[in-house]
């Protein structure tokens, strides 16, 4: 064992739990109100008054260049509670990137980045960089910060640890969840004290109703939509509430609406990680001589689990970090960097750096790898530090009730920990949602069938919203959707090397024609279009069986 690193070799990071925060939230995804009409209620909104966008919604300008905004922004006023349309109002921030070919314009393509809790004002610019002219000619791209998020009347629980990764509860090294339960109850109380009853109205159903208010304000009869991750559930809810106002929908990296939310996490994440992890392990074995993480995928996996256990029991110190590098930080960082194929090399170098740091022998290269991973995005003026974490909980806890029996969580966590060691029991563990107030309305009942208007894009090895989640969504929508599965890993589908999937997507958005039948694309190449660094994109009826279990 080498001597401990000198101060010059020790990482100097702040806020290490904000690991890859913009990637991390892509994890999840997010009802009809009993006796309530699908109409959004109240008077028809006035037209939108476009103006400049806030700087935080725009991509940074390259050195020596002025910022090319390209976007218009505005706000739409909506009811806090659609059951009381004349009551308190909140604002929803909206952005627009207009087509340069108005003569070819079909309408608007509304975009959602997922999360839950991610802002989307900058999403039109990001998507414009990867979509072809054929699509851009036909649509104004519309982004929005969902209610409660960033520039849309942002909410805060006043959390001391504002990171979303800090909400994912890993058991103690011995498997105990006692501290997890106490922390979850404290977080729920903090949100109840600071957010009060108003926070309960920041749910997916009301966000979908806000989308219809945006449609009205834009003067459109229908809206097309592209939702990624959590955004697939939001799109599904909107489609169910407003079938006659939905045009073309692309859903990428999908949530099973039958499992929102406790089931989505507990039933799919363990297997999803087991399916995805070997992709990274193969990258590590290709550099076995230099990384020394293992010579085959099984050995890499064993060494990773050993490292995680060591860090659970003896966290490595990061100078000036608010939290040490423990097993939870290792696992959360791994989860985040598995979201995209082009971050797999970063991930395996992070594993090597964490291994060396755990032994007190970190090199200069290790420090650089750790700095790259733990770099946190700068704060945005006027947005609470815990805004994303607050809205993550408001949606995951407020869309549907969670089990409340702590002993039940302990038993399920122990079983999950044994079955899926890579996730160490976290997917079955207790969250603040166990102590949350009752949802203000029942989850929206998904409408099956209807217009054939939805394209489902799903990777075979997506650990954030696994294959089985996409299968579940396709079953829920039935003949109203077509399923395009891709033999690829990661959370993104479009622009990730499958011409088969890309052509199906562009063809649908530009012509309205869906593939005649479900597809399974096996043409993935190493050539990938860049996807935005921030998290925005990105089940079947049972035939043929090979579609769901490709060899």
Short mmCIF file of C-alpha atoms in Angstrom, two decimals:
data_model
loop_
_atom_site.label_atom_id
_atom_site.label_comp_id
_atom_site.label_asym_id
_atom_site.label_seq_id
_atom_site.Cartn_x
_atom_site.Cartn_y
_atom_site.Cartn_z
CA UNK A 1 0.00 0.00 0.00
CA UNK A 2 1.35 3.43 -0.92
CA UNK A 3 1.75 6.28 1.51
CA UNK A 4 -1.10 8.73 1.92
CA UNK A 5 -1.26 11.39 -0.79
CA UNK A 6 0.13 14.82 -0.08
CA UNK A 7 -2.29 17.76 0.12
CA UNK A 8 -1.37 18.59 -3.47
CA UNK A 9 -2.59 15.17 -4.53
CA UNK A 10 -5.84 15.30 -2.57
CA UNK A 11 -8.98 16.50 -4.43
CA UNK A 12 -10.17 20.00 -3.53
CA UNK A 13 -13.88 19.83 -4.24
CA UNK A 14 -16.89 21.49 -2.80
CA UNK A 15 -20.30 19.85 -2.59
CA UNK A 16 -19.33 16.36 -3.68
CA UNK A 17 -22.89 15.15 -3.34
CA UNK A 18 -23.86 17.31 -6.26
CA UNK A 19 -22.29 14.67 -8.45
CA UNK A 20 -23.22 14.96 -12.07
CA UNK A 21 -26.44 16.50 -10.81
CA UNK A 22 -27.70 17.42 -14.23
CA UNK A 23 -27.34 13.81 -15.34
CA UNK A 24 -28.56 12.24 -12.14
CA UNK A 25 -32.11 13.42 -12.26
CA UNK A 26 -32.77 11.52 -15.40
CA UNK A 27 -33.59 8.57 -13.25
CA UNK A 28 -37.24 8.67 -12.98
CA UNK A 29 -40.22 9.62 -14.41
CA UNK A 30 -43.67 11.03 -13.03
CA UNK A 31 -53.36 11.64 -12.83
CA UNK A 32 -57.79 11.94 -14.21
CA UNK A 33 -58.90 14.01 -11.23
CA UNK A 34 -61.87 12.22 -9.76
CA UNK A 35 -65.01 13.75 -11.21
CA UNK A 36 -63.02 16.48 -12.94
CA UNK A 37 -63.30 17.49 -16.58
CA UNK A 38 -60.26 17.22 -18.84
CA UNK A 39 -60.67 20.94 -19.56
CA UNK A 40 -58.14 23.17 -17.85
CA UNK A 41 -60.90 25.36 -16.47
CA UNK A 42 -61.25 29.11 -16.18
CA UNK A 43 -61.09 31.77 -18.87
CA UNK A 44 -59.12 31.22 -22.06
CA UNK A 45 -55.55 32.49 -21.55
CA UNK A 46 -54.43 35.58 -23.39
CA UNK A 47 -51.85 35.36 -26.16
CA UNK A 48 -48.17 35.15 -25.27
CA UNK A 49 -46.05 38.32 -25.07
CA UNK A 50 -42.56 37.20 -26.11
CA UNK A 51 -39.43 38.82 -24.69
CA UNK A 52 -35.78 38.00 -23.96
CA UNK A 53 -34.89 34.78 -22.13
CA UNK A 54 -33.08 34.64 -18.79
CA UNK A 55 -29.33 33.99 -19.22
CA UNK A 56 -29.56 30.64 -17.39
CA UNK A 57 -31.85 29.33 -20.12
CA UNK A 58 -29.29 29.92 -22.85
CA UNK A 59 -26.25 27.86 -23.77
CA UNK A 60 -22.93 29.55 -22.88
CA UNK A 61 -21.20 31.45 -25.64
CA UNK A 62 -17.82 30.26 -26.85
CA UNK A 63 -14.83 32.38 -25.83
CA UNK A 64 -14.63 35.50 -27.95
CA UNK A 65 -18.18 35.11 -29.26
CA UNK A 66 -21.40 36.84 -28.31
CA UNK A 67 -24.23 34.71 -27.03
CA UNK A 68 -26.57 33.74 -29.88
CA UNK A 69 -29.85 33.69 -28.06
CA UNK A 70 -32.21 32.55 -30.79
CA UNK A 71 -34.93 32.01 -28.22
CA UNK A 72 -37.94 34.07 -27.22
CA UNK A 73 -39.35 33.64 -23.73
CA UNK A 74 -42.58 34.51 -21.95
CA UNK A 75 -44.76 33.45 -19.04
CA UNK A 76 -48.20 31.88 -18.97
CA UNK A 77 -50.38 32.36 -15.89
CA UNK A 78 -52.09 29.18 -14.65
CA UNK A 79 -54.11 28.22 -11.55
CA UNK A 80 -52.19 26.70 -8.66
CA UNK A 81 -55.20 24.40 -8.18
CA UNK A 82 -57.31 23.57 -11.24
CA UNK A 83 -60.20 22.67 -8.91
CA UNK A 84 -60.16 26.36 -7.95
CA UNK A 85 -59.45 28.07 -11.30
CA UNK A 86 -60.23 31.54 -9.94
CA UNK A 87 -57.95 31.11 -6.93
CA UNK A 88 -54.20 31.63 -6.55
CA UNK A 89 -52.22 31.87 -9.80
CA UNK A 90 -48.64 30.84 -10.59
CA UNK A 91 -46.45 31.46 -13.64
CA UNK A 92 -45.05 28.96 -16.12
CA UNK A 93 -42.02 30.09 -18.13
CA UNK A 94 -42.13 29.21 -21.85
CA UNK A 95 -39.54 29.50 -24.65
CA UNK A 96 -39.83 29.38 -28.43
CA UNK A 97 -37.43 28.72 -31.29
CA UNK A 98 -39.41 29.55 -34.41
CA UNK A 99 -39.08 27.71 -37.69
CA UNK A 100 -37.22 29.62 -40.37
CA UNK A 101 -39.63 28.24 -42.98
CA UNK A 102 -43.07 29.47 -41.87
CA UNK A 103 -44.54 28.33 -45.18
CA UNK A 104 -43.78 24.72 -44.24
CA UNK A 105 -44.80 25.06 -40.62
CA UNK A 106 -47.15 22.38 -39.28
CA UNK A 107 -47.42 23.60 -35.69
CA UNK A 108 -45.49 23.40 -32.43
CA UNK A 109 -43.36 20.64 -30.93
CA UNK A 110 -43.47 20.95 -27.14
CA UNK A 111 -40.41 19.52 -25.39
CA UNK A 112 -39.81 18.18 -21.89
CA UNK A 113 -36.40 17.11 -20.51
CA UNK A 114 -37.53 14.74 -17.77
CA UNK A 115 -36.19 14.72 -14.26
CA UNK A 116 -38.52 15.00 -12.48
CA UNK A 117 -37.59 18.55 -11.65
CA UNK A 118 -35.49 19.59 -14.67
CA UNK A 119 -36.02 22.92 -16.39
CA UNK A 120 -36.61 23.00 -20.13
CA UNK A 121 -36.38 26.60 -21.34
CA UNK A 122 -33.13 25.87 -23.17
CA UNK A 123 -34.31 22.60 -24.65
CA UNK A 124 -35.38 24.02 -28.05
CA UNK A 125 -31.82 25.19 -28.76
CA UNK A 126 -30.40 21.87 -27.60
CA UNK A 127 -32.76 19.80 -29.72
CA UNK A 128 -32.30 22.05 -32.74
CA UNK A 129 -28.65 21.02 -32.73
CA UNK A 130 -29.49 17.35 -33.32
CA UNK A 131 -32.74 17.45 -35.34
CA UNK A 132 -32.63 17.61 -39.16
CA UNK A 133 -33.95 20.47 -41.24
CA UNK A 134 -36.85 18.26 -42.29
CA UNK A 135 -38.22 18.48 -38.74
CA UNK A 136 -37.06 22.02 -37.92
CA UNK A 137 -38.87 23.42 -40.96
CA UNK A 138 -42.18 22.02 -39.75
CA UNK A 139 -42.28 23.06 -36.11
CA UNK A 140 -41.73 25.89 -33.73
CA UNK A 141 -39.81 24.22 -30.90
CA UNK A 142 -41.38 25.08 -27.54
CA UNK A 143 -39.65 24.60 -24.20
CA UNK A 144 -40.95 25.27 -20.71
CA UNK A 145 -39.94 25.06 -17.09
CA UNK A 146 -42.64 22.89 -15.50
CA UNK A 147 -44.58 24.42 -12.63
CA UNK A 148 -42.43 24.87 -9.55
CA UNK A 149 -39.20 24.40 -11.49
CA UNK A 150 -36.53 27.09 -12.04
CA UNK A 151 -38.26 30.13 -13.61
CA UNK A 152 -41.81 28.84 -13.09
CA UNK A 153 -42.67 30.03 -9.56
CA UNK A 154 -39.79 27.94 -8.13
CA UNK A 155 -40.46 25.96 -4.97
CA UNK A 156 -38.16 25.15 -2.05
CA UNK A 157 -38.28 22.84 0.95
CA UNK A 158 -35.29 24.63 2.46
CA UNK A 159 -33.15 21.49 2.40
CA UNK A 160 -29.61 21.69 3.76
CA UNK A 161 -28.38 19.06 1.29
CA UNK A 162 -30.01 20.24 -1.95
CA UNK A 163 -28.70 17.52 -4.25
CA UNK A 164 -31.09 15.07 -5.86
CA UNK A 165 -28.56 12.20 -5.42
CA UNK A 166 -28.75 12.85 -1.68
CA UNK A 167 -32.39 11.71 -1.79
CA UNK A 168 -31.53 8.19 -2.94
CA UNK A 169 -31.27 6.10 0.21
CA UNK A 170 -28.61 3.40 0.35
CA UNK A 171 -28.68 1.14 3.43
CA UNK A 172 -25.81 1.19 5.91
CA UNK A 173 -22.90 -1.19 5.34
CA UNK A 174 -24.66 -3.82 7.46
CA UNK A 175 -27.94 -3.41 5.54
CA UNK A 176 -29.74 -1.40 8.21
CA UNK A 177 -32.22 1.28 7.08
CA UNK A 178 -32.80 2.86 10.50
CA UNK A 179 -30.89 6.06 9.65
CA UNK A 180 -32.54 6.14 6.21
CA UNK A 181 -36.00 6.12 7.78
CA UNK A 182 -35.13 8.93 10.20
CA UNK A 183 -33.65 11.03 7.38
CA UNK A 184 -36.66 10.42 5.10
CA UNK A 185 -39.09 11.48 7.84
CA UNK A 186 -37.06 14.61 8.56
CA UNK A 187 -36.99 15.61 4.86
CA UNK A 188 -40.75 15.08 4.51
CA UNK A 189 -41.37 17.23 7.59
CA UNK A 190 -39.09 19.95 6.27
CA UNK A 191 -41.08 20.07 3.03
CA UNK A 192 -44.39 20.07 4.90
CA UNK A 193 -43.21 22.92 7.12
CA UNK A 194 -41.81 25.06 4.30
CA UNK A 195 -43.86 24.04 1.26
CA UNK A 196 -47.12 23.43 3.07
CA UNK A 197 -50.26 22.25 1.33
CA UNK A 198 -49.48 24.30 -1.78
CA UNK A 199 -46.62 21.97 -2.73
CA UNK A 200 -49.14 19.13 -3.16
CA UNK A 201 -50.57 20.88 -6.24
CA UNK A 202 -47.21 20.63 -8.04
CA UNK A 203 -47.97 17.23 -9.56
CA UNK A 204 -47.85 15.67 -13.03
CA UNK A 205 -51.57 15.98 -13.72
CA UNK A 206 -51.51 19.72 -13.12
CA UNK A 207 -48.33 20.05 -15.18
CA UNK A 208 -50.18 18.36 -18.06
CA UNK A 209 -53.02 20.83 -17.61
CA UNK A 210 -50.45 23.63 -17.77
CA UNK A 211 -49.34 22.22 -21.11
CA UNK A 212 -52.87 22.70 -22.42
CA UNK A 213 -52.82 26.28 -21.17
CA UNK A 214 -49.59 26.77 -23.12
CA UNK A 215 -51.33 25.34 -26.19
CA UNK A 216 -54.20 27.77 -25.78
CA UNK A 217 -51.87 30.72 -25.29
CA UNK A 218 -50.00 29.79 -28.48
CA UNK A 219 -53.30 29.71 -30.36
CA UNK A 220 -52.82 26.09 -31.45
CA UNK A 221 -55.61 23.54 -31.86
CA UNK A 222 -53.20 20.68 -31.09
CA UNK A 223 -49.64 20.24 -29.91
CA UNK A 224 -47.00 17.71 -30.87
CA UNK A 225 -44.69 16.60 -28.08
CA UNK A 226 -41.28 15.03 -27.38
CA UNK A 227 -40.71 13.85 -23.83
CA UNK A 228 -37.69 12.08 -22.40
CA UNK A 229 -37.54 9.97 -19.20
CA UNK A 230 -40.02 11.49 -16.69
CA UNK A 231 -41.30 13.47 -19.67
CA UNK A 232 -42.70 10.24 -21.12
CA UNK A 233 -45.06 9.94 -18.16
CA UNK A 234 -45.99 13.61 -18.43
CA UNK A 235 -46.76 13.10 -22.13
CA UNK A 236 -48.81 9.99 -21.39
CA UNK A 237 -50.87 11.90 -18.81
CA UNK A 238 -51.39 14.80 -21.23
CA UNK A 239 -52.47 12.42 -23.98
CA UNK A 240 -54.98 10.79 -21.63
CA UNK A 241 -56.44 14.09 -20.44
CA UNK A 242 -56.44 15.85 -23.82
CA UNK A 243 -56.71 13.24 -26.57
CA UNK A 244 -58.31 15.59 -29.07
CA UNK A 245 -55.57 18.19 -28.53
CA UNK A 246 -52.61 15.85 -29.01
CA UNK A 247 -50.99 15.64 -32.44
CA UNK A 248 -47.75 13.61 -32.73
CA UNK A 249 -45.88 12.28 -29.69
CA UNK A 250 -42.34 10.93 -29.35
CA UNK A 251 -41.59 9.28 -26.00
CA UNK A 252 -37.95 8.35 -25.33
CA UNK A 253 -36.59 6.37 -22.34
CA UNK A 254 -39.94 5.40 -20.91
CA UNK A 255 -41.82 5.12 -17.64
CA UNK A 256 -44.41 2.41 -17.05
CA UNK A 257 -47.52 4.37 -15.97
CA UNK A 258 -48.77 1.34 -14.04
CA UNK A 259 -45.76 1.56 -11.69
CA UNK A 260 -45.68 5.25 -10.76
CA UNK A 261 -43.65 5.73 -8.65
CA UNK A 262 -42.62 3.22 -6.02
CA UNK A 263 -42.98 0.31 -8.43
CA UNK A 264 -40.97 2.01 -11.17
CA UNK A 265 -38.02 2.25 -8.81
CA UNK A 266 -38.30 -1.02 -6.90
CA UNK A 267 -39.36 -3.29 -9.75
CA UNK A 268 -37.00 -2.14 -12.50
CA UNK A 269 -33.84 -0.40 -11.29
CA UNK A 270 -31.99 -3.44 -9.95
CA UNK A 271 -32.36 -5.44 -13.14
CA UNK A 272 -31.77 -2.33 -15.25
CA UNK A 273 -28.41 -1.74 -13.61
CA UNK A 274 -27.48 -5.42 -13.99
CA UNK A 275 -28.26 -5.19 -17.72
CA UNK A 276 -26.35 -1.94 -18.27
CA UNK A 277 -23.26 -2.41 -16.08
CA UNK A 278 -21.52 -4.90 -18.44
CA UNK A 279 -21.30 -2.18 -21.12
CA UNK A 280 -19.02 -0.17 -18.84
CA UNK A 281 -17.20 -3.28 -17.67
CA UNK A 282 -16.23 -4.04 -21.28
CA UNK A 283 -14.76 -0.54 -21.60
CA UNK A 284 -12.72 -1.25 -18.46
CA UNK A 285 -11.47 -4.64 -19.70
CA UNK A 286 -10.30 -3.06 -22.95
CA UNK A 287 -7.86 -1.09 -20.78
CA UNK A 288 -7.09 -3.89 -18.34
CA UNK A 289 -3.32 -3.33 -18.50
CA UNK A 290 -3.52 0.30 -17.43
CA UNK A 291 -6.69 0.46 -15.31
CA UNK A 292 -6.23 -2.91 -13.59
CA UNK A 293 -9.96 -3.15 -12.87
CA UNK A 294 -10.33 -6.66 -14.27
CA UNK A 295 -9.72 -8.75 -17.37
CA UNK A 296 -13.37 -9.68 -17.95
CA UNK A 297 -16.78 -8.24 -17.09
CA UNK A 298 -17.36 -10.59 -14.16
CA UNK A 299 -14.04 -9.63 -12.57
CA UNK A 300 -14.71 -5.91 -13.05
CA UNK A 301 -18.09 -6.36 -11.37
CA UNK A 302 -16.57 -8.20 -8.39
CA UNK A 303 -13.89 -5.55 -7.96
CA UNK A 304 -16.48 -2.78 -8.17
CA UNK A 305 -18.61 -4.41 -5.47
CA UNK A 306 -15.54 -4.83 -3.28
CA UNK A 307 -14.69 -1.14 -3.72
CA UNK A 308 -18.27 -0.09 -2.89
CA UNK A 309 -18.25 -2.20 0.26
CA UNK A 310 -14.87 -0.77 1.31
CA UNK A 311 -16.14 2.79 0.83
CA UNK A 312 -19.33 1.96 2.75
CA UNK A 313 -17.21 0.92 5.71
CA UNK A 314 -14.36 3.44 5.35
CA UNK A 315 -15.18 6.45 3.15
CA UNK A 316 -12.27 8.13 1.37
CA UNK A 317 -11.57 11.73 2.29
CA UNK A 318 -11.90 14.51 -0.27
CA UNK A 319 -10.23 17.68 0.92
CA UNK A 320 -12.71 20.56 1.30
CA UNK A 321 -15.62 18.38 0.22
CA UNK A 322 -18.85 18.57 2.18
CA UNK A 323 -19.17 14.79 2.08
CA UNK A 324 -16.57 12.03 1.73
CA UNK A 325 -16.47 9.59 -1.15
CA UNK A 326 -18.53 6.74 0.28
CA UNK A 327 -20.31 3.80 -1.30
CA UNK A 328 -23.45 5.83 -2.00
CA UNK A 329 -21.46 8.52 -3.85
CA UNK A 330 -19.67 5.83 -5.85
CA UNK A 331 -22.95 4.16 -6.84
CA UNK A 332 -24.76 7.43 -7.64
CA UNK A 333 -21.87 8.61 -9.79
CA UNK A 334 -21.81 5.28 -11.59
CA UNK A 335 -25.53 5.55 -12.22
CA UNK A 336 -25.14 9.06 -13.65
CA UNK A 337 -22.24 8.23 -15.96
CA UNK A 338 -24.01 5.15 -17.33
CA UNK A 339 -26.70 7.38 -18.83
CA UNK A 340 -24.68 8.06 -21.99
CA UNK A 341 -22.29 5.81 -23.91
CA UNK A 342 -19.80 8.61 -24.42
CA UNK A 343 -19.29 8.99 -20.66
CA UNK A 344 -18.33 5.33 -20.14
CA UNK A 345 -14.58 6.11 -20.54
CA UNK A 346 -14.99 8.84 -17.90
CA UNK A 347 -16.71 6.31 -15.64
CA UNK A 348 -14.00 3.66 -15.75
CA UNK A 349 -11.33 6.27 -15.05
CA UNK A 350 -13.43 7.42 -12.10
CA UNK A 351 -13.51 3.83 -10.79
CA UNK A 352 -9.73 3.68 -11.01
CA UNK A 353 -9.38 7.02 -9.22
CA UNK A 354 -11.82 5.97 -6.49
CA UNK A 355 -9.94 2.69 -6.03
CA UNK A 356 -6.62 4.50 -5.61
CA UNK A 357 -8.13 7.15 -3.36
CA UNK A 358 -9.59 4.43 -1.13
CA UNK A 359 -6.05 3.09 -0.63
CA UNK A 360 -4.54 6.55 -0.11
CA UNK A 361 -2.57 6.38 -3.35
CA UNK A 362 -4.35 8.81 -5.70
CA UNK A 363 -2.21 10.10 -8.57
CA UNK A 364 -2.40 13.43 -10.38
CA UNK A 365 -4.37 11.68 -13.14
CA UNK A 366 -6.79 10.35 -10.52
CA UNK A 367 -7.30 13.83 -9.11
CA UNK A 368 -8.07 15.13 -12.60
CA UNK A 369 -10.60 12.33 -13.18
CA UNK A 370 -12.32 13.11 -9.88
CA UNK A 371 -12.40 16.84 -10.62
CA UNK A 372 -14.03 16.14 -13.97
CA UNK A 373 -16.77 14.05 -12.38
CA UNK A 374 -17.50 16.23 -9.36
CA UNK A 375 -17.62 19.60 -11.11
CA UNK A 376 -20.93 21.19 -10.10
CA UNK A 377 -22.96 23.55 -12.32
CA UNK A 378 -22.94 27.19 -11.20
CA UNK A 379 -25.97 28.40 -9.24
CA UNK A 380 -28.66 30.35 -11.07
CA UNK A 381 -29.84 33.67 -9.69
CA UNK A 382 -33.30 33.57 -8.17
CA UNK A 383 -33.57 29.77 -8.15
CA UNK A 384 -33.37 28.06 -4.73
CA UNK A 385 -30.44 25.67 -4.36
CA UNK A 386 -32.80 22.82 -3.48
CA UNK A 387 -35.34 23.56 -6.21
CA UNK A 388 -34.63 20.47 -8.26
CA UNK A 389 -34.62 18.20 -5.21
CA UNK A 390 -37.84 19.79 -3.95
CA UNK A 391 -39.66 19.26 -7.22
CA UNK A 392 -38.26 15.75 -7.60
CA UNK A 393 -39.98 14.87 -4.33
CA UNK A 394 -43.14 16.88 -5.01
CA UNK A 395 -43.72 14.85 -8.17
CA UNK A 396 -42.56 11.40 -7.11
CA UNK A 397 -44.35 11.66 -3.75
CA UNK A 398 -47.36 13.66 -4.93
CA UNK A 399 -48.44 11.69 -8.00
CA UNK A 400 -49.31 8.49 -6.12
CA UNK A 401 -49.21 7.24 -2.53
CA UNK A 402 -46.24 5.16 -1.32
CA UNK A 403 -46.23 2.35 1.25
CA UNK A 404 -45.80 3.66 4.82
CA UNK A 405 -44.70 0.57 6.75
CA UNK A 406 -41.02 0.96 7.73
CA UNK A 407 -40.69 -2.75 8.57
CA UNK A 408 -41.95 -3.59 5.09
CA UNK A 409 -39.29 -1.38 3.54
CA UNK A 410 -36.64 -3.09 5.65
CA UNK A 411 -37.70 -6.55 4.48
CA UNK A 412 -37.95 -5.54 0.82
CA UNK A 413 -34.62 -3.74 0.98
CA UNK A 414 -32.86 -6.81 2.37
CA UNK A 415 -34.30 -9.02 -0.38
CA UNK A 416 -33.47 -6.49 -3.12
CA UNK A 417 -29.95 -6.06 -1.74
CA UNK A 418 -29.32 -9.78 -2.06
CA UNK A 419 -30.89 -10.14 -5.51
CA UNK A 420 -29.31 -7.07 -7.14
CA UNK A 421 -25.95 -6.32 -5.44
CA UNK A 422 -25.04 -3.49 -7.84
CA UNK A 423 -27.85 -1.32 -6.48
CA UNK A 424 -27.29 -2.46 -2.87
CA UNK A 425 -30.96 -2.33 -1.84
CA UNK A 426 -31.52 1.35 -2.72
CA UNK A 427 -34.45 0.80 -5.14
CA UNK A 428 -36.52 -0.88 -2.41
CA UNK A 429 -35.39 1.41 0.41
CA UNK A 430 -37.50 4.01 2.18
CA UNK A 431 -37.85 7.50 0.70
CA UNK A 432 -39.37 10.69 2.08
CA UNK A 433 -42.49 9.71 0.12
CA UNK A 434 -43.34 7.20 2.87
CA UNK A 435 -44.02 10.19 5.17
CA UNK A 436 -45.59 12.50 2.57
CA UNK A 437 -49.15 13.79 2.68
CA UNK A 438 -51.90 12.08 0.71
CA UNK A 439 -51.96 13.07 -3.01
CA UNK A 440 -54.59 15.68 -3.83
CA UNK A 441 -55.97 13.50 -6.62
CA UNK A 442 -55.81 9.97 -7.96
CA UNK A 443 -53.30 9.10 -10.67
CA UNK A 444 -54.64 9.74 -14.16
CA UNK A 445 -56.08 6.65 -15.83
CA UNK A 446 -54.14 6.04 -19.02
CA UNK A 447 -56.27 5.94 -22.15
CA UNK A 448 -55.53 2.84 -24.20
CA UNK A 449 -55.83 2.84 -27.98
CA UNK A 450 -57.29 5.94 -29.56
CA UNK A 451 -55.45 7.73 -32.34
CA UNK A 452 -52.29 6.04 -33.59
CA UNK A 453 -50.16 9.02 -32.60
CA UNK A 454 -47.29 7.90 -30.35
CA UNK A 455 -43.78 6.65 -31.12
CA UNK A 456 -42.02 4.90 -28.21
CA UNK A 457 -38.21 4.85 -28.37
CA UNK A 458 -36.50 2.46 -25.94
CA UNK A 459 -32.96 1.14 -25.54
CA UNK A 460 -32.48 -2.49 -24.57
CA UNK A 461 -30.00 -1.61 -21.79
CA UNK A 462 -31.38 1.58 -20.26
CA UNK A 463 -30.84 1.38 -16.49
CA UNK A 464 -32.72 4.62 -15.68
CA UNK A 465 -35.98 3.60 -17.36
CA UNK A 466 -35.34 -0.06 -18.20
CA UNK A 467 -36.62 -2.07 -21.15
CA UNK A 468 -39.48 -3.48 -19.09
CA UNK A 469 -40.74 0.07 -18.46
CA UNK A 470 -41.03 0.75 -22.18
CA UNK A 471 -42.84 -2.56 -22.62
CA UNK A 472 -45.27 -1.54 -19.88
CA UNK A 473 -45.97 1.83 -21.50
CA UNK A 474 -46.60 0.22 -24.88
CA UNK A 475 -49.05 -2.21 -23.30
CA UNK A 476 -50.80 0.68 -21.56
CA UNK A 477 -51.21 2.66 -24.82
CA UNK A 478 -52.01 -0.38 -26.96
CA UNK A 479 -52.69 0.27 -30.63
CA UNK A 480 -52.25 4.01 -30.10
CA UNK A 481 -48.47 3.51 -30.10
CA UNK A 482 -45.64 1.88 -32.04
CA UNK A 483 -42.60 0.53 -30.19
CA UNK A 484 -39.09 1.03 -31.53
CA UNK A 485 -36.62 -0.95 -29.44
CA UNK A 486 -32.89 -0.54 -30.00
CA UNK A 487 -30.01 -2.89 -29.20
CA UNK A 488 -28.08 -0.18 -27.37
CA UNK A 489 -27.24 0.94 -23.86
CA UNK A 490 -27.88 4.22 -22.09
CA UNK A 491 -30.83 6.50 -21.55
CA UNK A 492 -30.87 8.18 -24.99
CA UNK A 493 -32.11 6.62 -28.23
CA UNK A 494 -32.34 9.25 -30.96
CA UNK A 495 -29.00 10.26 -32.46
CA UNK A 496 -27.12 7.45 -30.73
CA UNK A 497 -26.02 5.41 -33.72
CA UNK A 498 -29.18 3.66 -34.95
CA UNK A 499 -30.30 4.86 -38.38
CA UNK A 500 -33.30 2.56 -37.99
CA UNK A 501 -34.55 4.44 -34.90
CA UNK A 502 -33.59 7.89 -36.21
CA UNK A 503 -35.37 7.38 -39.53
CA UNK A 504 -38.52 6.18 -37.78
CA UNK A 505 -38.48 9.30 -35.59
CA UNK A 506 -37.82 11.82 -38.35
CA UNK A 507 -40.30 10.13 -40.67
CA UNK A 508 -43.04 10.29 -38.06
CA UNK A 509 -42.48 13.92 -37.08
CA UNK A 510 -42.15 15.13 -40.67
CA UNK A 511 -44.92 13.09 -42.32
CA UNK A 512 -47.07 11.70 -39.52
CA UNK A 513 -46.44 8.13 -40.68
CA UNK A 514 -45.54 5.64 -37.97
CA UNK A 515 -43.82 2.33 -38.82
CA UNK A 516 -46.36 -0.30 -39.86
CA UNK A 517 -45.34 -2.48 -36.93
CA UNK A 518 -43.10 -2.54 -33.86
CA UNK A 519 -39.39 -2.56 -34.65
CA UNK A 520 -36.25 -3.88 -33.01
CA UNK A 521 -33.21 -2.04 -34.38
CA UNK A 522 -29.88 -3.85 -34.35
CA UNK A 523 -27.92 -1.47 -36.61
CA UNK A 524 -26.20 0.57 -33.87
CA UNK A 525 -22.80 1.94 -34.85
CA UNK A 526 -20.20 3.80 -32.83
CA UNK A 527 -21.11 7.08 -34.53
CA UNK A 528 -23.33 9.15 -32.27
CA UNK A 529 -24.77 12.63 -32.49
CA UNK A 530 -24.03 14.78 -29.44
CA UNK A 531 -26.87 14.93 -26.96
CA UNK A 532 -27.26 17.85 -24.57
CA UNK A 533 -25.17 17.52 -21.43
CA UNK A 534 -28.15 18.48 -19.38
CA UNK A 535 -30.89 15.92 -19.00
CA UNK A 536 -33.16 16.57 -21.91
CA UNK A 537 -33.45 14.44 -24.87
CA UNK A 538 -34.63 11.07 -24.16
CA UNK A 539 -44.03 -2.89 -23.38
CA UNK A 540 -45.70 -4.02 -26.06
CA UNK A 541 -48.80 -5.90 -26.95
CA UNK A 542 -46.92 -9.17 -26.81
CA UNK A 543 -46.07 -9.93 -30.42
CA UNK A 544 -43.57 -10.97 -31.49
CA UNK A 545 -42.08 -12.35 -28.28
CA UNK A 546 -38.55 -11.98 -29.67
CA UNK A 547 -39.03 -8.21 -29.68
CA UNK A 548 -39.02 -8.12 -25.90
CA UNK A 549 -36.29 -10.64 -25.25
CA UNK A 550 -33.75 -10.19 -28.06
CA UNK A 551 -30.76 -12.50 -27.95
#
